[in-house]
Amino acid sequence: MSLIVMKFGGSSVGDAERMKRVANRVVERQREGNQCVVVVSAMGDTTDDLIDLSKQICSVTPPAREMDMLLTTGEQVSVALLSMAIQSLGQPALSFTGWQAGMYTDEVHGKARITDIQPERILNAVNQGNVVIVAGFQGMTADGEITTLGRGGSDTTAVALAAAIQADVCEIFTDVDGVYSTDPRVVKCARKLPEITYDEMLELANLGAAVLHPRAVEYAKNYNVPLVVRSSFNHNAGTNVKEEAAMEQGIVVRGIASDKNVARISILGIEEKPGQLAKVFTALAKEQIDVDIIVQSGVMNGQADFSFTVSLTDKDRALEVIQSIRSEVGFREVSSQENLVKVSIVGAGMVSTPGVAAKMFEVISALGLSINMVSTSEIKTSCVIENSRLNEVIQALHTAYGLDTDQTAFVGGPQDRR
Ligand code: ASP
Ligand code: MG
């Protein structure tokens, strides 16, 4: 008998029909002799709709505490309905909010981190033969305040819960068949990956692959929780996310991701003296602005240029911050660019294979595009380029790294994507 955490995302429980389908799937699993703990997201676009509603009420940013109070209702609707659906199939079930399930977090409303899980109550319910259903994305502070874990946070609830109850596996059910080598909507012959390492998945998730929430992957890696990503609409084998994953002979790149949420900021003619970079980035950090790629060019006449990327949403604030420290730092001008995308190749095999990045640069330049910025880690290379021909670039890279596959290999695959 296995203890399984099953997580269903918003589109998997988008309406009553889908909710019933999920109930069937869970009951099937339980009746195979497993103990199931289910984590669900809010139905369909509920979270977005609630956010819209708050905007109609508030002209300024709504109070963070009340926002969490509002958004957590979405998941509460889901757990109650799923429990009803499961019980109507004759299977005992009990639903729990995050706080009832013992999910404790810090006090950061809107993006709280889990600090502790006290799973005794749900484990008792499981041991009494119930399917347990837990609301994703929510928790409670030590003072009893309701919090949420940040958009997409139900994945994190599921993985953290799986770690806390030492589940045998955490299955993430979604609207695609698994993790693909790249977005199958962009590249028709993208391949479904049978397995991928935590590190590769973490890079892909951080680099823009939306299939798993990065924090959930981090959690899975830290607690060594075996993860499976699979479709809630069919029984196809999914993708296993684990510590070590086999690489097909001759293939070093596992996946290609892209992120359009990129803006470049360049500071030109900055006076060259120690501590300048520190001043700029400390000022940005104080405003909670995340900086990604940083490139500094050579020094000429005692002046240097450097560029960095931030998310599009942070661009204007970043420019303001830089203007505000202009007299302190001393520079000639600051500029920014928006029509960019960061394309990344990821693969654990890159560490030991020379020429992988060189090939990426060749492929991009063969399309007549110039590369604005580059960043690398042991298992990834990212290039910032103009965004106009992104799909062509991804397709060309996919082919160049030998990732194209015969489309018939996964009939029943991406057509399920809504
Ligand atoms: N319902 C929340 C959201 O849409 C959490 C989740 O779906 O994981 O972000
Ligand atoms: Mg959602």
Coordinates of C-alpha atoms and ligand atoms in Angstrom, one line a residue:
M1 CA 0.0 0.0 0.0
S2 CA 1.4 3.4 -1.0
L3 CA 0.7 6.8 0.5
I4 CA 0.2 9.1 -2.5
V5 CA -0.2 12.9 -2.8
M6 CA -2.2 13.8 -5.9
K7 CA -2.4 17.5 -6.9
F8 CA -4.9 18.8 -9.4
G9 CA -4.6 22.3 -10.9
G10 CA -7.3 24.8 -11.7
S11 CA -8.0 23.6 -15.2
S12 CA -8.3 20.0 -14.0
V13 CA -11.2 21.0 -11.7
G14 CA -12.5 23.8 -13.9
D15 CA -16.2 22.7 -13.9
A16 CA -18.5 20.2 -12.3
E17 CA -17.8 17.6 -15.0
R18 CA -14.1 17.8 -14.5
M19 CA -14.4 17.8 -10.8
K20 CA -16.3 14.5 -11.1
R21 CA -13.6 13.1 -13.4
V22 CA -11.0 13.9 -10.8
A23 CA -13.1 12.3 -8.1
N24 CA -13.3 9.1 -10.2
R25 CA -9.6 9.1 -10.7
V26 CA -8.9 9.5 -7.0
V27 CA -11.3 6.8 -6.0
E28 CA -9.8 4.5 -8.6
R29 CA -6.4 5.1 -7.0
Q30 CA -7.7 4.6 -3.5
R31 CA -9.5 1.4 -4.4
E32 CA -6.3 0.0 -5.9
G33 CA -5.2 -0.1 -2.3
N34 CA -3.4 3.2 -1.9
Q35 CA -4.0 6.0 0.6
C36 CA -4.6 9.2 -1.2
V37 CA -4.1 12.8 0.0
V38 CA -5.4 15.2 -2.6
V39 CA -4.4 18.9 -3.0
V40 CA -6.5 21.1 -5.3
S41 CA -6.3 24.6 -6.7
A42 CA -9.2 27.0 -7.2
M43 CA -11.5 26.1 -10.1
G44 CA -10.5 27.4 -13.5
D45 CA -9.8 31.1 -13.5
T46 CA -11.3 31.7 -10.0
T47 CA -8.2 33.3 -8.5
D48 CA -7.9 35.7 -11.4
D49 CA -11.6 36.5 -11.2
L50 CA -11.3 37.2 -7.4
I51 CA -8.3 39.5 -8.1
D52 CA -10.4 41.4 -10.7
L53 CA -13.2 41.8 -8.3
S54 CA -10.8 43.3 -5.7
K55 CA -9.7 45.8 -8.3
Q56 CA -13.3 46.9 -8.8
I57 CA -13.5 47.6 -5.1
C58 CA -10.2 49.1 -4.5
S59 CA -8.5 51.9 -6.6
V60 CA -5.2 51.4 -4.7
T61 CA -3.5 48.1 -3.9
P62 CA -5.9 46.1 -1.6
P63 CA -4.8 45.3 1.9
A64 CA -2.6 42.2 1.7
R65 CA -4.3 40.5 4.6
E66 CA -7.8 40.9 3.1
M67 CA -6.5 39.8 -0.3
D68 CA -5.4 36.5 1.3
M69 CA -8.7 36.2 3.0
L70 CA -10.4 36.6 -0.4
L71 CA -8.2 34.4 -2.5
T72 CA -8.2 31.4 -0.1
T73 CA -11.9 31.1 -0.7
G74 CA -11.2 29.8 -4.2
E75 CA -9.4 26.7 -3.0
Q76 CA -12.0 26.2 -0.2
V77 CA -14.8 25.9 -2.8
S78 CA -12.7 23.2 -4.6
V79 CA -12.0 21.0 -1.6
A80 CA -15.6 21.0 -0.5
L81 CA -17.0 20.1 -4.0
L82 CA -14.3 17.4 -4.6
S83 CA -15.1 15.9 -1.2
M84 CA -18.8 15.8 -2.1
A85 CA -18.0 14.2 -5.5
I86 CA -15.8 11.5 -3.9
Q87 CA -18.4 10.8 -1.2
S88 CA -21.1 10.4 -3.8
L89 CA -19.0 7.6 -5.3
G90 CA -19.3 5.8 -1.9
Q91 CA -15.8 6.6 -0.8
P92 CA -15.3 8.3 2.6
A93 CA -13.6 11.6 2.2
L94 CA -12.8 14.7 4.3
S95 CA -11.8 18.2 3.1
F96 CA -9.5 20.5 5.0
T97 CA -8.4 24.1 4.7
G98 CA -4.6 24.7 4.8
W99 CA -4.8 25.7 8.4
Q100 CA -6.8 22.7 9.4
A101 CA -4.2 20.6 7.6
G102 CA -1.5 22.1 9.8
M103 CA 0.3 24.3 7.1
Y104 CA 2.1 27.0 9.0
T105 CA 3.8 29.9 7.2
D106 CA 5.6 33.1 7.8
E107 CA 3.8 36.4 7.9
V108 CA 4.4 37.6 4.3
H109 CA 0.9 37.9 2.9
G110 CA 0.7 37.1 -0.8
K111 CA 3.9 35.1 -0.9
A112 CA 4.3 33.4 2.4
R113 CA 6.8 30.6 2.9
I114 CA 5.9 27.4 4.6
T115 CA 7.6 27.2 8.0
D116 CA 6.2 24.1 9.5
I117 CA 3.7 21.4 8.8
Q118 CA 1.8 19.5 11.5
P119 CA 0.1 16.7 9.6
E120 CA -1.3 14.7 12.5
R121 CA -4.9 15.6 11.8
I122 CA -4.8 14.6 8.2
L123 CA -2.8 11.5 8.9
N124 CA -5.5 10.4 11.4
A125 CA -8.1 11.0 8.7
V126 CA -6.1 9.0 6.2
N127 CA -5.6 6.1 8.6
Q128 CA -9.4 5.9 9.2
G129 CA -9.8 5.2 5.5
N130 CA -10.7 8.6 4.2
V131 CA -9.4 10.3 1.1
V132 CA -8.1 13.5 2.5
I133 CA -8.5 16.7 0.4
V134 CA -6.4 19.7 1.3
A135 CA -6.8 23.3 -0.1
G136 CA -3.6 24.3 -1.9
F137 CA -1.9 27.6 -1.9
Q138 CA -2.9 28.5 1.7
G139 CA -1.6 28.4 5.2
M140 CA -1.7 30.2 8.6
T141 CA 0.8 32.2 10.6
A142 CA 1.7 31.2 14.2
D143 CA -0.7 34.1 15.2
G144 CA -3.6 32.5 13.3
E145 CA -3.6 34.8 10.3
I146 CA -4.5 33.4 6.9
T147 CA -1.8 33.5 4.2
T148 CA -1.2 32.5 0.6
L149 CA 1.9 31.1 -1.0
G150 CA 2.1 33.1 -4.2
R151 CA 0.5 32.4 -7.6
G152 CA 0.8 28.8 -8.6
G153 CA 1.5 27.9 -4.9
S154 CA -0.7 24.7 -4.8
D155 CA 2.2 22.8 -6.3
T156 CA 4.2 23.8 -3.3
T157 CA 1.5 22.8 -0.9
A158 CA 1.4 19.3 -2.5
V159 CA 5.2 18.7 -2.5
A160 CA 5.6 20.1 1.1
L161 CA 2.8 17.9 2.3
A162 CA 4.2 14.9 0.6
A163 CA 7.5 15.6 2.3
A164 CA 5.9 16.0 5.7
I165 CA 3.8 12.8 5.5
Q166 CA 6.7 10.9 3.8
A167 CA 4.5 10.0 0.9
D168 CA 5.8 7.5 -1.6
V169 CA 5.2 9.9 -4.5
C170 CA 3.7 13.2 -5.3
E171 CA 1.8 13.3 -8.5
I172 CA 1.1 16.6 -10.1
F173 CA -1.9 16.3 -12.5
T174 CA -2.2 19.0 -15.1
D175 CA -3.5 19.8 -18.6
V176 CA -0.5 18.5 -20.4
D177 CA 1.0 15.0 -20.5
G178 CA 4.2 15.9 -18.7
V179 CA 7.3 18.0 -19.1
Y180 CA 8.2 18.6 -22.7
S181 CA 11.5 19.4 -24.3
T182 CA 10.0 22.7 -25.1
D183 CA 6.5 24.2 -25.4
P184 CA 4.6 21.8 -27.7
R185 CA 2.5 24.7 -28.9
V186 CA 5.6 26.2 -30.4
V187 CA 7.5 23.2 -31.6
K188 CA 5.2 20.5 -33.0
C189 CA 7.7 17.8 -32.6
A190 CA 8.6 18.6 -29.0
R191 CA 9.2 15.4 -27.0
K192 CA 7.7 14.4 -23.8
L193 CA 10.5 13.7 -21.3
P194 CA 10.2 10.4 -19.5
E195 CA 12.5 11.8 -16.8
I196 CA 14.3 14.9 -15.7
T197 CA 16.5 15.8 -12.7
Y198 CA 15.4 18.2 -10.0
D199 CA 18.1 20.6 -11.0
E200 CA 17.1 20.6 -14.7
M201 CA 13.5 21.0 -13.7
L202 CA 14.3 23.9 -11.4
E203 CA 16.2 25.7 -14.2
L204 CA 13.4 25.1 -16.6
A205 CA 10.7 26.2 -14.1
N206 CA 12.7 29.4 -13.2
L207 CA 13.4 30.1 -16.9
G208 CA 9.8 30.2 -17.9
A209 CA 8.4 26.6 -18.2
A210 CA 5.1 27.0 -16.5
V211 CA 4.4 23.3 -15.8
L212 CA 5.7 23.3 -12.3
H213 CA 6.1 26.1 -9.7
P214 CA 9.9 26.6 -9.0
R215 CA 9.5 26.6 -5.3
A216 CA 7.8 23.2 -5.4
V217 CA 10.7 21.8 -7.3
E218 CA 13.1 23.3 -4.8
Y219 CA 11.1 21.6 -2.1
A220 CA 11.1 18.3 -3.9
K221 CA 14.8 18.5 -4.3
N222 CA 15.5 19.4 -0.7
Y223 CA 13.4 16.6 0.7
N224 CA 14.0 14.2 -2.1
V225 CA 10.3 13.8 -2.9
P226 CA 9.7 11.7 -6.1
L227 CA 7.5 13.8 -8.4
V228 CA 5.5 12.8 -11.4
V229 CA 3.9 15.3 -13.7
R230 CA 1.0 13.8 -15.7
S231 CA -2.2 14.6 -17.4
S232 CA -5.5 14.6 -15.6
F233 CA -7.3 13.9 -18.9
N234 CA -5.7 10.6 -19.7
H235 CA -3.7 7.7 -18.2
N236 CA -0.5 8.3 -20.2
A237 CA 2.8 7.9 -18.4
G238 CA 4.0 11.3 -17.3
T239 CA 7.4 12.7 -16.5
N240 CA 9.4 11.6 -13.5
V241 CA 11.3 14.3 -11.7
K242 CA 14.1 12.9 -9.6
E243 CA 17.7 13.2 -8.5
E244 CA 19.3 11.4 -11.4
A245 CA 17.8 10.9 -14.8
A246 CA 19.1 8.9 -17.8
M247 CA 20.2 10.9 -20.8
E248 CA 19.6 9.5 -24.3
Q249 CA 22.8 8.6 -26.1
G250 CA 24.3 11.7 -27.8
I251 CA 21.8 14.2 -26.3
V252 CA 23.1 16.8 -23.9
V253 CA 20.3 19.4 -23.9
R254 CA 17.2 18.2 -22.1
G255 CA 15.0 21.2 -22.7
I256 CA 14.6 24.7 -24.1
A257 CA 12.7 27.5 -22.2
S258 CA 12.0 31.1 -23.0
D259 CA 10.9 34.0 -21.0
K260 CA 9.4 37.2 -22.5
N261 CA 9.2 39.0 -19.2
V262 CA 12.6 40.6 -19.7
A263 CA 13.7 44.2 -19.9
R264 CA 17.3 45.4 -20.2
I265 CA 18.7 48.4 -18.5
S266 CA 22.0 49.9 -19.4
I267 CA 24.0 52.4 -17.4
L268 CA 26.5 54.1 -19.7
G269 CA 29.6 56.1 -18.7
I270 CA 29.6 55.1 -15.1
E271 CA 32.7 56.4 -13.2
E272 CA 35.0 53.5 -12.6
K273 CA 35.9 53.1 -8.9
P274 CA 35.4 50.4 -6.3
G275 CA 31.9 49.9 -4.9
Q276 CA 29.9 51.3 -7.8
L277 CA 28.1 48.1 -8.7
A278 CA 27.4 47.5 -5.1
K279 CA 25.7 50.9 -4.8
V280 CA 23.5 50.2 -7.8
F281 CA 22.4 46.7 -6.9
T282 CA 21.9 47.5 -3.2
A283 CA 19.6 50.3 -4.1
L284 CA 17.6 47.9 -6.4
A285 CA 17.5 45.2 -3.8
K286 CA 16.1 47.6 -1.2
E287 CA 13.2 48.1 -3.6
Q288 CA 12.8 44.3 -3.9
I289 CA 13.8 44.4 -7.6
D290 CA 15.3 41.1 -8.7
V291 CA 18.2 41.5 -11.2
D292 CA 19.0 38.6 -13.5
I293 CA 21.8 38.8 -16.0
I294 CA 24.6 41.4 -15.4
V295 CA 27.1 42.3 -18.0
Q296 CA 29.9 44.8 -17.5
S297 CA 32.0 46.0 -20.5
G298 CA 35.6 47.1 -20.4
V299 CA 36.8 50.4 -18.9
M300 CA 37.7 53.3 -21.2
N301 CA 38.9 56.7 -20.0
G302 CA 38.0 55.8 -16.4
Q303 CA 34.4 55.0 -17.4
A304 CA 32.6 51.7 -17.8
D305 CA 29.2 50.6 -19.2
F306 CA 27.1 47.9 -17.8
S307 CA 23.7 46.3 -18.5
F308 CA 21.4 44.1 -16.5
T309 CA 18.0 42.5 -16.9
V310 CA 14.9 42.8 -14.7
S311 CA 11.4 41.6 -15.2
L312 CA 9.3 43.9 -17.4
T313 CA 7.0 44.7 -14.5
D314 CA 10.0 46.0 -12.5
K315 CA 11.5 48.1 -15.3
D316 CA 10.0 51.5 -14.6
R317 CA 10.7 51.2 -10.9
A318 CA 14.3 50.1 -11.6
L319 CA 14.8 53.2 -13.8
E320 CA 13.5 55.4 -11.0
V321 CA 15.8 53.9 -8.5
I322 CA 18.8 54.4 -10.8
Q323 CA 17.9 58.1 -11.4
S324 CA 17.5 58.5 -7.6
I325 CA 21.2 57.5 -7.1
R326 CA 22.5 59.4 -10.1
S327 CA 24.5 62.0 -8.2
E328 CA 25.8 59.5 -5.7
V329 CA 27.1 57.1 -8.4
G330 CA 27.9 59.4 -11.3
F331 CA 27.0 58.2 -14.9
R332 CA 26.4 59.6 -18.3
E333 CA 23.1 58.1 -19.2
V334 CA 20.7 55.3 -18.5
S335 CA 18.7 53.5 -21.2
S336 CA 16.3 50.6 -21.4
Q337 CA 15.0 48.1 -23.9
E338 CA 11.8 46.0 -23.9
N339 CA 11.3 43.9 -27.0
L340 CA 13.5 41.1 -25.7
V341 CA 13.3 37.5 -24.7
K342 CA 15.6 35.2 -22.8
V343 CA 16.0 31.8 -24.5
S344 CA 17.7 29.1 -22.5
I345 CA 19.0 25.6 -23.0
V346 CA 19.1 23.3 -20.1
G347 CA 20.8 19.9 -19.6
A348 CA 22.8 18.2 -16.9
G349 CA 25.0 16.7 -19.6
M350 CA 26.3 20.2 -20.5
V351 CA 28.8 20.2 -17.7
S352 CA 31.0 17.6 -19.3
T353 CA 30.5 18.4 -23.0
P354 CA 32.4 21.2 -24.7
G355 CA 30.9 23.3 -27.5
V356 CA 27.3 23.2 -26.3
A357 CA 27.0 27.0 -25.8
A358 CA 29.0 27.6 -29.0
K359 CA 26.4 25.7 -31.0
M360 CA 23.6 27.9 -29.5
F361 CA 25.4 31.0 -30.5
E362 CA 25.9 29.6 -34.0
V363 CA 22.3 28.7 -34.4
I364 CA 21.1 32.1 -33.3
S365 CA 23.5 34.0 -35.5
A366 CA 22.7 31.7 -38.5
L367 CA 19.2 33.2 -38.2
G368 CA 20.7 36.7 -38.6
L369 CA 20.0 37.6 -35.0
S370 CA 22.5 39.2 -32.6
I371 CA 22.9 38.1 -29.0
N372 CA 22.5 41.0 -26.5
M373 CA 23.5 39.2 -23.3
V374 CA 24.6 35.7 -22.2
S375 CA 24.5 34.0 -18.9
T376 CA 25.6 30.5 -18.0
S377 CA 25.5 28.0 -15.1
E378 CA 26.8 24.4 -15.1
I379 CA 23.6 23.1 -16.6
K380 CA 22.2 26.0 -18.6
T381 CA 23.1 28.7 -21.1
S382 CA 20.7 31.7 -21.6
C383 CA 20.8 34.3 -24.4
V384 CA 18.9 37.5 -24.4
I385 CA 17.8 38.3 -28.0
E386 CA 15.2 40.4 -29.8
N387 CA 11.8 38.8 -29.4
S388 CA 10.5 39.0 -33.0
R389 CA 11.6 35.6 -34.2
L390 CA 11.4 33.6 -31.0
N391 CA 9.5 30.6 -32.3
E392 CA 12.0 30.2 -35.2
V393 CA 14.9 30.3 -32.7
I394 CA 13.4 27.7 -30.4
Q395 CA 12.6 25.4 -33.4
A396 CA 16.1 25.8 -34.7
L397 CA 17.7 25.1 -31.3
H398 CA 15.4 22.1 -30.8
T399 CA 16.6 20.6 -34.1
A400 CA 20.2 21.5 -33.6
Y401 CA 20.4 19.7 -30.3
G402 CA 18.7 16.6 -31.7
L403 CA 15.5 17.0 -29.7
D404 CA 13.0 16.7 -32.6
T405 CA 11.1 13.5 -32.6
D406 CA 8.5 11.7 -34.6
Q407 CA 5.2 13.3 -33.6
T408 CA 3.4 10.0 -33.6
A409 CA 5.5 9.0 -30.6
F410 CA 3.0 10.7 -28.3
V411 CA -0.5 10.5 -29.7
G412 CA -2.8 11.6 -26.9
G413 CA -0.4 14.2 -25.9
P414 CA -0.6 17.9 -26.2
Q415 CA -4.0 18.1 -27.9
D416 CA -5.4 17.8 -24.4
R417 CA -4.0 21.2 -23.5
R418 CA -6.8 23.7 -23.1
Ligands
ASP1 N1 -5.2 29.3 -7.3 C1 -3.9 29.8 -7.1 C2 -3.4 30.5 -8.4 O1 -4.1 30.5 -9.4 C3 -2.9 28.7 -6.7 C4 -2.7 27.6 -7.7 O2 -3.4 27.4 -8.6 O3 -1.7 26.9 -7.6 O4 -2.4 31.0 -8.4
MG2 MG -4.5 28.2 -10.5

